[in-house]
Short mmCIF file of N, CA, C and O in Angstrom, two decimals:
data_model
loop_
_atom_site.label_atom_id
_atom_site.label_comp_id
_atom_site.label_asym_id
_atom_site.label_seq_id
_atom_site.Cartn_x
_atom_site.Cartn_y
_atom_site.Cartn_z
N UNK I 27 8.69 -10.97 4.82
CA UNK I 27 8.49 -9.94 5.82
C UNK I 27 8.79 -8.59 5.19
O UNK I 27 9.80 -8.45 4.49
N UNK I 28 7.89 -7.66 5.45
CA UNK I 28 8.06 -6.30 4.93
C UNK I 28 7.66 -5.32 6.03
O UNK I 28 6.94 -5.68 6.96
N UNK I 29 8.09 -4.05 5.93
CA UNK I 29 7.63 -3.05 6.88
C UNK I 29 6.09 -2.99 6.85
O UNK I 29 5.47 -3.11 5.79
N UNK I 30 5.50 -2.80 8.02
CA UNK I 30 4.03 -2.84 8.14
C UNK I 30 3.34 -1.86 7.20
O UNK I 30 2.33 -2.20 6.58
N UNK I 31 3.85 -0.67 7.07
CA UNK I 31 3.20 0.33 6.22
C UNK I 31 3.12 -0.15 4.77
O UNK I 31 2.08 -0.08 4.13
N UNK I 32 4.21 -0.66 4.26
CA UNK I 32 4.23 -1.16 2.88
C UNK I 32 3.36 -2.41 2.76
O UNK I 32 2.65 -2.59 1.78
N UNK I 33 3.42 -3.26 3.76
CA UNK I 33 2.62 -4.49 3.74
C UNK I 33 1.13 -4.22 3.75
O UNK I 33 0.36 -4.87 3.03
N UNK I 34 0.70 -3.26 4.58
CA UNK I 34 -0.73 -2.92 4.62
C UNK I 34 -1.21 -2.37 3.29
O UNK I 34 -2.30 -2.71 2.81
N UNK I 35 -0.39 -1.54 2.67
CA UNK I 35 -0.73 -1.01 1.35
C UNK I 35 -0.81 -2.14 0.33
O UNK I 35 -1.72 -2.20 -0.49
N UNK I 36 0.14 -3.08 0.40
CA UNK I 36 0.13 -4.22 -0.52
C UNK I 36 -1.11 -5.10 -0.32
O UNK I 36 -1.69 -5.58 -1.30
N UNK I 37 -1.51 -5.31 0.93
CA UNK I 37 -2.72 -6.10 1.19
C UNK I 37 -3.92 -5.43 0.52
O UNK I 37 -4.73 -6.09 -0.13
N UNK I 38 -4.04 -4.11 0.66
CA UNK I 38 -5.14 -3.39 0.02
C UNK I 38 -5.10 -3.57 -1.50
O UNK I 38 -6.12 -3.81 -2.13
N UNK I 39 -3.93 -3.46 -2.07
CA UNK I 39 -3.77 -3.62 -3.53
C UNK I 39 -4.19 -5.03 -3.95
O UNK I 39 -4.94 -5.20 -4.91
N UNK I 40 -3.73 -6.03 -3.24
CA UNK I 40 -4.06 -7.41 -3.57
C UNK I 40 -5.55 -7.69 -3.42
O UNK I 40 -6.15 -8.39 -4.24
N UNK I 41 -6.17 -7.14 -2.40
CA UNK I 41 -7.59 -7.40 -2.15
C UNK I 41 -8.48 -6.70 -3.16
O UNK I 41 -9.60 -7.15 -3.39
N UNK I 42 -8.01 -5.63 -3.77
CA UNK I 42 -8.81 -4.94 -4.79
C UNK I 42 -8.86 -5.72 -6.09
O UNK I 42 -9.64 -5.39 -6.97
N UNK I 43 -8.04 -6.75 -6.21
CA UNK I 43 -7.98 -7.54 -7.44
C UNK I 43 -9.24 -8.33 -7.74
O UNK I 43 -9.41 -8.82 -8.84
N UNK I 44 -10.13 -8.49 -6.79
CA UNK I 44 -11.39 -9.16 -7.03
C UNK I 44 -11.41 -10.66 -6.80
O UNK I 44 -12.44 -11.22 -6.53
N UNK I 45 -10.31 -11.34 -6.90
CA UNK I 45 -10.27 -12.77 -6.65
C UNK I 45 -9.37 -13.02 -5.45
O UNK I 45 -8.59 -12.14 -5.07
N UNK I 46 -9.48 -14.19 -4.82
CA UNK I 46 -8.59 -14.45 -3.68
C UNK I 46 -7.13 -14.34 -4.12
O UNK I 46 -6.64 -15.16 -4.87
N UNK I 47 -6.48 -13.28 -3.69
CA UNK I 47 -5.11 -13.04 -4.14
C UNK I 47 -4.15 -12.90 -2.98
O UNK I 47 -2.96 -12.73 -3.21
N UNK I 48 -4.64 -12.96 -1.77
CA UNK I 48 -3.75 -12.82 -0.63
C UNK I 48 -4.10 -13.90 0.39
O UNK I 48 -5.26 -14.10 0.73
N UNK I 49 -3.06 -14.63 0.80
CA UNK I 49 -3.24 -15.67 1.80
C UNK I 49 -3.08 -15.08 3.20
O UNK I 49 -3.15 -13.87 3.39
N UNK I 50 -2.83 -15.93 4.17
CA UNK I 50 -2.66 -15.46 5.54
C UNK I 50 -1.52 -14.45 5.66
O UNK I 50 -0.49 -14.55 4.99
N UNK I 51 -1.75 -13.45 6.50
CA UNK I 51 -0.77 -12.40 6.75
C UNK I 51 -0.66 -12.23 8.26
O UNK I 51 -1.67 -12.09 8.96
N UNK I 52 0.56 -12.26 8.76
CA UNK I 52 0.80 -12.12 10.20
C UNK I 52 1.43 -10.76 10.47
O UNK I 52 2.26 -10.28 9.69
N UNK I 53 1.00 -10.13 11.57
CA UNK I 53 1.55 -8.83 11.96
C UNK I 53 2.44 -9.03 13.17
O UNK I 53 1.99 -9.56 14.20
N UNK I 54 3.67 -8.62 13.04
CA UNK I 54 4.62 -8.66 14.15
C UNK I 54 4.70 -7.25 14.70
O UNK I 54 5.43 -6.40 14.18
N UNK I 55 3.90 -6.98 15.74
CA UNK I 55 3.81 -5.63 16.29
C UNK I 55 5.15 -5.11 16.83
O UNK I 55 5.52 -3.98 16.53
N UNK I 56 5.89 -5.90 17.61
CA UNK I 56 7.15 -5.38 18.14
C UNK I 56 8.14 -4.95 17.05
O UNK I 56 8.89 -4.00 17.21
N UNK I 57 8.14 -5.66 15.92
CA UNK I 57 9.06 -5.33 14.83
C UNK I 57 8.41 -4.44 13.77
O UNK I 57 9.08 -4.00 12.84
N UNK I 58 7.10 -4.18 13.90
CA UNK I 58 6.34 -3.36 12.95
C UNK I 58 6.51 -3.89 11.53
O UNK I 58 6.84 -3.16 10.60
N UNK I 59 6.28 -5.21 11.38
CA UNK I 59 6.38 -5.85 10.07
C UNK I 59 5.14 -6.70 9.81
O UNK I 59 4.41 -7.07 10.74
N UNK I 60 4.94 -7.02 8.54
CA UNK I 60 3.91 -7.98 8.13
C UNK I 60 4.61 -9.12 7.43
O UNK I 60 5.57 -8.91 6.67
N UNK I 61 4.11 -10.33 7.64
CA UNK I 61 4.64 -11.50 6.98
C UNK I 61 3.57 -12.15 6.12
O UNK I 61 2.48 -12.43 6.61
N UNK I 62 3.86 -12.34 4.85
CA UNK I 62 2.95 -12.99 3.91
C UNK I 62 3.36 -14.44 3.77
O UNK I 62 4.55 -14.73 3.58
N UNK I 63 2.41 -15.35 3.80
CA UNK I 63 2.72 -16.75 3.54
C UNK I 63 2.73 -16.95 2.03
O UNK I 63 1.78 -16.58 1.34
N UNK I 64 3.83 -17.51 1.54
CA UNK I 64 4.03 -17.73 0.11
C UNK I 64 4.36 -19.21 -0.11
O UNK I 64 4.70 -19.92 0.84
N UNK I 65 4.30 -19.69 -1.35
CA UNK I 65 4.57 -21.10 -1.60
C UNK I 65 6.02 -21.49 -1.30
O UNK I 65 6.92 -20.65 -1.38
N UNK I 66 6.24 -22.77 -1.00
CA UNK I 66 7.61 -23.26 -0.82
C UNK I 66 8.43 -22.97 -2.08
O UNK I 66 7.93 -23.03 -3.20
N UNK I 67 9.70 -22.65 -1.89
CA UNK I 67 10.60 -22.37 -2.99
C UNK I 67 10.70 -20.89 -3.34
O UNK I 67 11.57 -20.50 -4.12
N UNK I 68 9.82 -20.06 -2.78
CA UNK I 68 9.83 -18.63 -3.10
C UNK I 68 11.12 -17.96 -2.66
O UNK I 68 11.63 -17.07 -3.36
N UNK I 69 11.68 -18.37 -1.54
CA UNK I 69 12.87 -17.71 -0.99
C UNK I 69 14.05 -17.75 -1.95
O UNK I 69 14.87 -16.82 -1.97
N UNK I 70 14.14 -18.80 -2.76
CA UNK I 70 15.28 -18.96 -3.68
C UNK I 70 15.45 -17.76 -4.61
O UNK I 70 16.55 -17.32 -4.87
N UNK I 71 14.34 -17.23 -5.12
CA UNK I 71 14.44 -16.15 -6.09
C UNK I 71 13.93 -14.82 -5.59
O UNK I 71 13.73 -13.90 -6.37
N UNK I 72 13.73 -14.71 -4.29
CA UNK I 72 13.17 -13.47 -3.74
C UNK I 72 14.26 -12.42 -3.62
O UNK I 72 15.27 -12.63 -2.96
N UNK I 73 14.04 -11.27 -4.26
CA UNK I 73 15.06 -10.22 -4.25
C UNK I 73 14.43 -8.83 -4.14
O UNK I 73 14.96 -7.87 -4.69
N UNK I 74 13.31 -8.72 -3.45
CA UNK I 74 12.63 -7.43 -3.31
C UNK I 74 13.34 -6.61 -2.23
O UNK I 74 13.42 -7.03 -1.07
N UNK I 75 13.87 -5.44 -2.61
CA UNK I 75 14.57 -4.60 -1.63
C UNK I 75 13.68 -4.24 -0.44
O UNK I 75 12.48 -4.00 -0.59
N UNK I 76 14.27 -4.26 0.75
CA UNK I 76 13.54 -3.89 1.96
C UNK I 76 12.66 -4.99 2.51
O UNK I 76 11.87 -4.76 3.42
N UNK I 77 12.80 -6.21 1.98
CA UNK I 77 12.00 -7.32 2.47
C UNK I 77 12.89 -8.53 2.69
O UNK I 77 14.05 -8.55 2.27
N UNK I 78 12.33 -9.53 3.35
CA UNK I 78 13.05 -10.77 3.57
C UNK I 78 12.10 -11.93 3.36
O UNK I 78 10.92 -11.85 3.68
N UNK I 79 12.61 -13.01 2.79
CA UNK I 79 11.81 -14.22 2.58
C UNK I 79 12.57 -15.38 3.21
O UNK I 79 13.71 -15.66 2.84
N UNK I 80 11.94 -16.02 4.16
CA UNK I 80 12.57 -17.10 4.90
C UNK I 80 12.17 -18.44 4.31
O UNK I 80 10.99 -18.70 4.10
N UNK I 81 13.13 -19.27 4.06
CA UNK I 81 12.87 -20.59 3.50
C UNK I 81 12.46 -21.57 4.60
O UNK I 81 13.01 -21.56 5.70
N UNK I 82 11.46 -22.39 4.27
CA UNK I 82 11.06 -23.49 5.15
C UNK I 82 11.13 -24.77 4.34
O UNK I 82 11.34 -24.73 3.13
N UNK I 83 10.91 -25.88 4.99
CA UNK I 83 10.93 -27.13 4.24
C UNK I 83 9.65 -27.33 3.44
O UNK I 83 9.60 -28.17 2.55
N UNK I 84 8.59 -26.57 3.76
CA UNK I 84 7.37 -26.60 2.98
C UNK I 84 6.57 -27.88 3.06
O UNK I 84 5.74 -28.15 2.22
N UNK I 85 6.80 -28.66 4.08
CA UNK I 85 6.11 -29.94 4.19
C UNK I 85 4.86 -29.83 5.04
O UNK I 85 4.87 -30.11 6.23
N UNK I 86 3.77 -29.39 4.44
CA UNK I 86 2.48 -29.42 5.10
C UNK I 86 2.39 -28.68 6.41
O UNK I 86 1.92 -29.24 7.38
N UNK I 87 2.86 -27.47 6.45
CA UNK I 87 2.79 -26.69 7.67
C UNK I 87 1.32 -26.45 8.02
O UNK I 87 0.56 -25.99 7.19
N UNK I 88 0.94 -26.80 9.24
CA UNK I 88 -0.41 -26.52 9.70
C UNK I 88 -0.37 -25.21 10.46
O UNK I 88 0.41 -25.06 11.39
N UNK I 89 -1.21 -24.28 10.03
CA UNK I 89 -1.22 -22.98 10.67
C UNK I 89 -2.24 -22.96 11.80
O UNK I 89 -3.41 -23.28 11.58
N UNK I 90 -1.81 -22.59 12.98
CA UNK I 90 -2.74 -22.55 14.11
C UNK I 90 -3.64 -21.32 14.02
O UNK I 90 -3.32 -20.35 13.35
N UNK I 91 -4.79 -21.39 14.70
CA UNK I 91 -5.67 -20.22 14.71
C UNK I 91 -5.04 -19.09 15.52
O UNK I 91 -5.27 -17.93 15.24
N UNK I 92 -4.25 -19.44 16.53
CA UNK I 92 -3.49 -18.43 17.26
C UNK I 92 -2.16 -18.24 16.56
O UNK I 92 -1.57 -19.20 16.08
N UNK I 93 -1.66 -17.01 16.49
CA UNK I 93 -0.38 -16.77 15.83
C UNK I 93 0.73 -17.62 16.44
O UNK I 93 0.74 -17.88 17.64
N UNK I 94 1.67 -18.07 15.59
CA UNK I 94 2.70 -18.99 16.05
C UNK I 94 3.81 -18.35 16.88
O UNK I 94 4.61 -19.07 17.47
N UNK I 95 3.88 -17.03 16.94
CA UNK I 95 4.96 -16.36 17.66
C UNK I 95 4.36 -15.36 18.65
O UNK I 95 3.46 -14.59 18.29
N UNK I 96 4.86 -15.35 19.88
CA UNK I 96 4.40 -14.40 20.89
C UNK I 96 4.64 -12.98 20.39
O UNK I 96 5.68 -12.68 19.83
N UNK I 97 3.65 -12.11 20.58
CA UNK I 97 3.78 -10.72 20.16
C UNK I 97 3.28 -10.47 18.75
O UNK I 97 3.38 -9.36 18.24
N UNK I 98 2.78 -11.52 18.09
CA UNK I 98 2.26 -11.36 16.74
C UNK I 98 0.76 -11.59 16.74
O UNK I 98 0.20 -12.10 17.71
N UNK I 99 0.12 -11.21 15.65
CA UNK I 99 -1.30 -11.45 15.49
C UNK I 99 -1.62 -11.60 14.01
O UNK I 99 -0.91 -11.07 13.16
N UNK I 100 -2.67 -12.34 13.71
CA UNK I 100 -3.06 -12.52 12.33
C UNK I 100 -3.76 -11.26 11.82
O UNK I 100 -4.77 -10.84 12.39
N UNK I 101 -3.27 -10.66 10.77
CA UNK I 101 -3.99 -9.60 10.08
C UNK I 101 -5.06 -10.26 9.23
O UNK I 101 -6.22 -9.85 9.23
N UNK I 102 -4.68 -11.28 8.49
CA UNK I 102 -5.61 -12.13 7.73
C UNK I 102 -5.33 -13.56 8.18
O UNK I 102 -4.29 -14.14 7.83
N UNK I 103 -6.21 -14.13 8.97
CA UNK I 103 -5.94 -15.47 9.51
C UNK I 103 -6.05 -16.57 8.46
O UNK I 103 -6.69 -16.38 7.42
N UNK I 104 -5.43 -17.70 8.73
CA UNK I 104 -5.56 -18.85 7.83
C UNK I 104 -7.03 -19.23 7.70
O UNK I 104 -7.78 -19.16 8.67
N UNK I 105 -7.42 -19.58 6.50
CA UNK I 105 -8.80 -20.00 6.28
C UNK I 105 -9.79 -18.85 6.20
O UNK I 105 -10.99 -19.09 6.19
N UNK I 106 -9.31 -17.61 6.13
CA UNK I 106 -10.23 -16.48 6.00
C UNK I 106 -11.05 -16.67 4.72
O UNK I 106 -10.53 -17.11 3.70
N UNK I 107 -12.32 -16.33 4.79
CA UNK I 107 -13.24 -16.59 3.68
C UNK I 107 -12.78 -15.96 2.36
O UNK I 107 -12.98 -16.52 1.30
N UNK I 108 -12.14 -14.80 2.44
CA UNK I 108 -11.76 -14.11 1.20
C UNK I 108 -10.31 -14.36 0.81
O UNK I 108 -9.83 -13.78 -0.15
N UNK I 109 -9.61 -15.22 1.54
CA UNK I 109 -8.19 -15.38 1.28
C UNK I 109 -7.83 -16.62 0.50
O UNK I 109 -8.59 -17.58 0.42
N UNK I 110 -6.67 -16.59 -0.09
CA UNK I 110 -6.11 -17.74 -0.78
C UNK I 110 -5.29 -18.53 0.24
O UNK I 110 -4.95 -18.01 1.31
N UNK I 111 -4.93 -19.78 -0.06
CA UNK I 111 -4.13 -20.56 0.90
C UNK I 111 -2.75 -19.95 1.13
O UNK I 111 -2.21 -20.03 2.22
N UNK I 112 -2.15 -19.36 0.10
CA UNK I 112 -0.89 -18.62 0.19
C UNK I 112 -0.97 -17.47 -0.81
O UNK I 112 -1.84 -17.45 -1.68
N UNK I 113 -0.05 -16.53 -0.70
CA UNK I 113 -0.02 -15.40 -1.63
C UNK I 113 0.92 -15.73 -2.78
O UNK I 113 2.05 -16.18 -2.56
N UNK I 114 0.45 -15.50 -3.99
CA UNK I 114 1.27 -15.73 -5.18
C UNK I 114 2.46 -14.77 -5.15
O UNK I 114 2.26 -13.55 -5.04
N UNK I 115 3.69 -15.27 -5.25
CA UNK I 115 4.86 -14.40 -5.14
C UNK I 115 4.94 -13.32 -6.23
O UNK I 115 5.36 -12.20 -5.95
N UNK I 116 4.54 -13.64 -7.44
CA UNK I 116 4.59 -12.63 -8.52
C UNK I 116 3.60 -11.51 -8.24
O UNK I 116 3.93 -10.33 -8.41
N UNK I 117 2.42 -11.86 -7.80
CA UNK I 117 1.43 -10.83 -7.45
C UNK I 117 1.91 -10.02 -6.25
O UNK I 117 1.72 -8.80 -6.21
N UNK I 118 2.50 -10.69 -5.28
CA UNK I 118 2.99 -9.99 -4.10
C UNK I 118 4.09 -9.01 -4.50
O UNK I 118 4.10 -7.87 -4.04
N UNK I 119 4.98 -9.43 -5.35
CA UNK I 119 6.08 -8.56 -5.81
C UNK I 119 5.51 -7.31 -6.47
O UNK I 119 5.92 -6.19 -6.18
N UNK I 120 4.52 -7.48 -7.37
CA UNK I 120 3.91 -6.33 -8.04
C UNK I 120 3.21 -5.42 -7.04
O UNK I 120 3.32 -4.19 -7.11
N UNK I 121 2.50 -6.01 -6.08
CA UNK I 121 1.78 -5.22 -5.07
C UNK I 121 2.76 -4.45 -4.18
O UNK I 121 2.52 -3.29 -3.84
N UNK I 122 3.87 -5.09 -3.80
CA UNK I 122 4.87 -4.41 -2.97
C UNK I 122 5.53 -3.26 -3.74
O UNK I 122 5.79 -2.20 -3.16
N UNK I 123 5.79 -3.47 -5.03
CA UNK I 123 6.36 -2.40 -5.85
C UNK I 123 5.38 -1.22 -5.94
O UNK I 123 5.78 -0.06 -5.78
N UNK I 124 4.11 -1.53 -6.20
CA UNK I 124 3.10 -0.47 -6.28
C UNK I 124 2.96 0.24 -4.93
O UNK I 124 2.84 1.46 -4.87
N UNK I 125 2.98 -0.52 -3.86
CA UNK I 125 2.87 0.06 -2.51
C UNK I 125 4.04 1.00 -2.24
O UNK I 125 3.85 2.09 -1.70
N UNK I 126 5.24 0.60 -2.61
CA UNK I 126 6.42 1.45 -2.39
C UNK I 126 6.29 2.76 -3.17
O UNK I 126 6.60 3.83 -2.63
N UNK I 127 5.81 2.67 -4.41
CA UNK I 127 5.62 3.89 -5.21
C UNK I 127 4.55 4.79 -4.59
O UNK I 127 4.71 6.01 -4.54
N UNK I 128 3.47 4.20 -4.11
CA UNK I 128 2.39 4.97 -3.48
C UNK I 128 2.89 5.69 -2.23
O UNK I 128 2.62 6.87 -2.02
N UNK I 129 3.63 4.97 -1.41
CA UNK I 129 4.17 5.56 -0.17
C UNK I 129 5.16 6.67 -0.50
O UNK I 129 5.13 7.74 0.12
N UNK I 130 6.02 6.43 -1.46
CA UNK I 130 7.00 7.45 -1.87
C UNK I 130 6.28 8.72 -2.35
O UNK I 130 6.66 9.84 -2.00
N UNK I 131 5.24 8.54 -3.15
CA UNK I 131 4.49 9.70 -3.67
C UNK I 131 3.81 10.45 -2.52
O UNK I 131 3.82 11.68 -2.47
N UNK I 132 3.22 9.71 -1.60
CA UNK I 132 2.54 10.34 -0.46
C UNK I 132 3.54 11.10 0.42
O UNK I 132 3.27 12.21 0.87
N UNK I 133 4.69 10.50 0.66
CA UNK I 133 5.71 11.14 1.51
C UNK I 133 6.31 12.37 0.85
O UNK I 133 6.69 13.32 1.54
N UNK I 134 6.41 12.35 -0.48
CA UNK I 134 7.02 13.50 -1.16
C UNK I 134 6.09 14.72 -1.15
O UNK I 134 6.54 15.84 -1.33
N UNK I 135 4.79 14.48 -0.96
CA UNK I 135 3.83 15.58 -0.89
C UNK I 135 3.76 16.21 0.50
O UNK I 135 3.22 17.27 0.64
N UNK I 136 4.28 15.53 1.51
CA UNK I 136 4.18 16.08 2.87
C UNK I 136 5.36 16.92 3.26
O UNK I 136 6.32 17.08 2.67
#
C-alpha cells in the first residue's frame, strides 16, 4: 500500500516498460492509497519508506471481479489484458523510488 499519488505515478512508470510489468492494483478511496498485488514472501524484505506490505499465506488467492473491500475499486482489475498476474517487487521498488523523486521535483517547483 502506498499513497495514491505515488502509486499512480508508479503505475505509469511500470506501464511504460513495454511488457506486462504491473499486476492488479486496488484503489482505497477513503484512505487515498493504492495497493499492488505482489508475490507471496514479499513482505519479509519490504522496507520502502512510506509504504506497507501485508503478508498473506499466499495459497491460491482468487481475486473477485468486484473489489474485496467496501469503499475500494480496481484501478487495474485482475486479468486485465495488459497486466501481469502480480507486480514484481524489485520493479515496483524501482518505480516507487522514481515516482517519489518525480513528485519531489514537481513539488519543489511549485
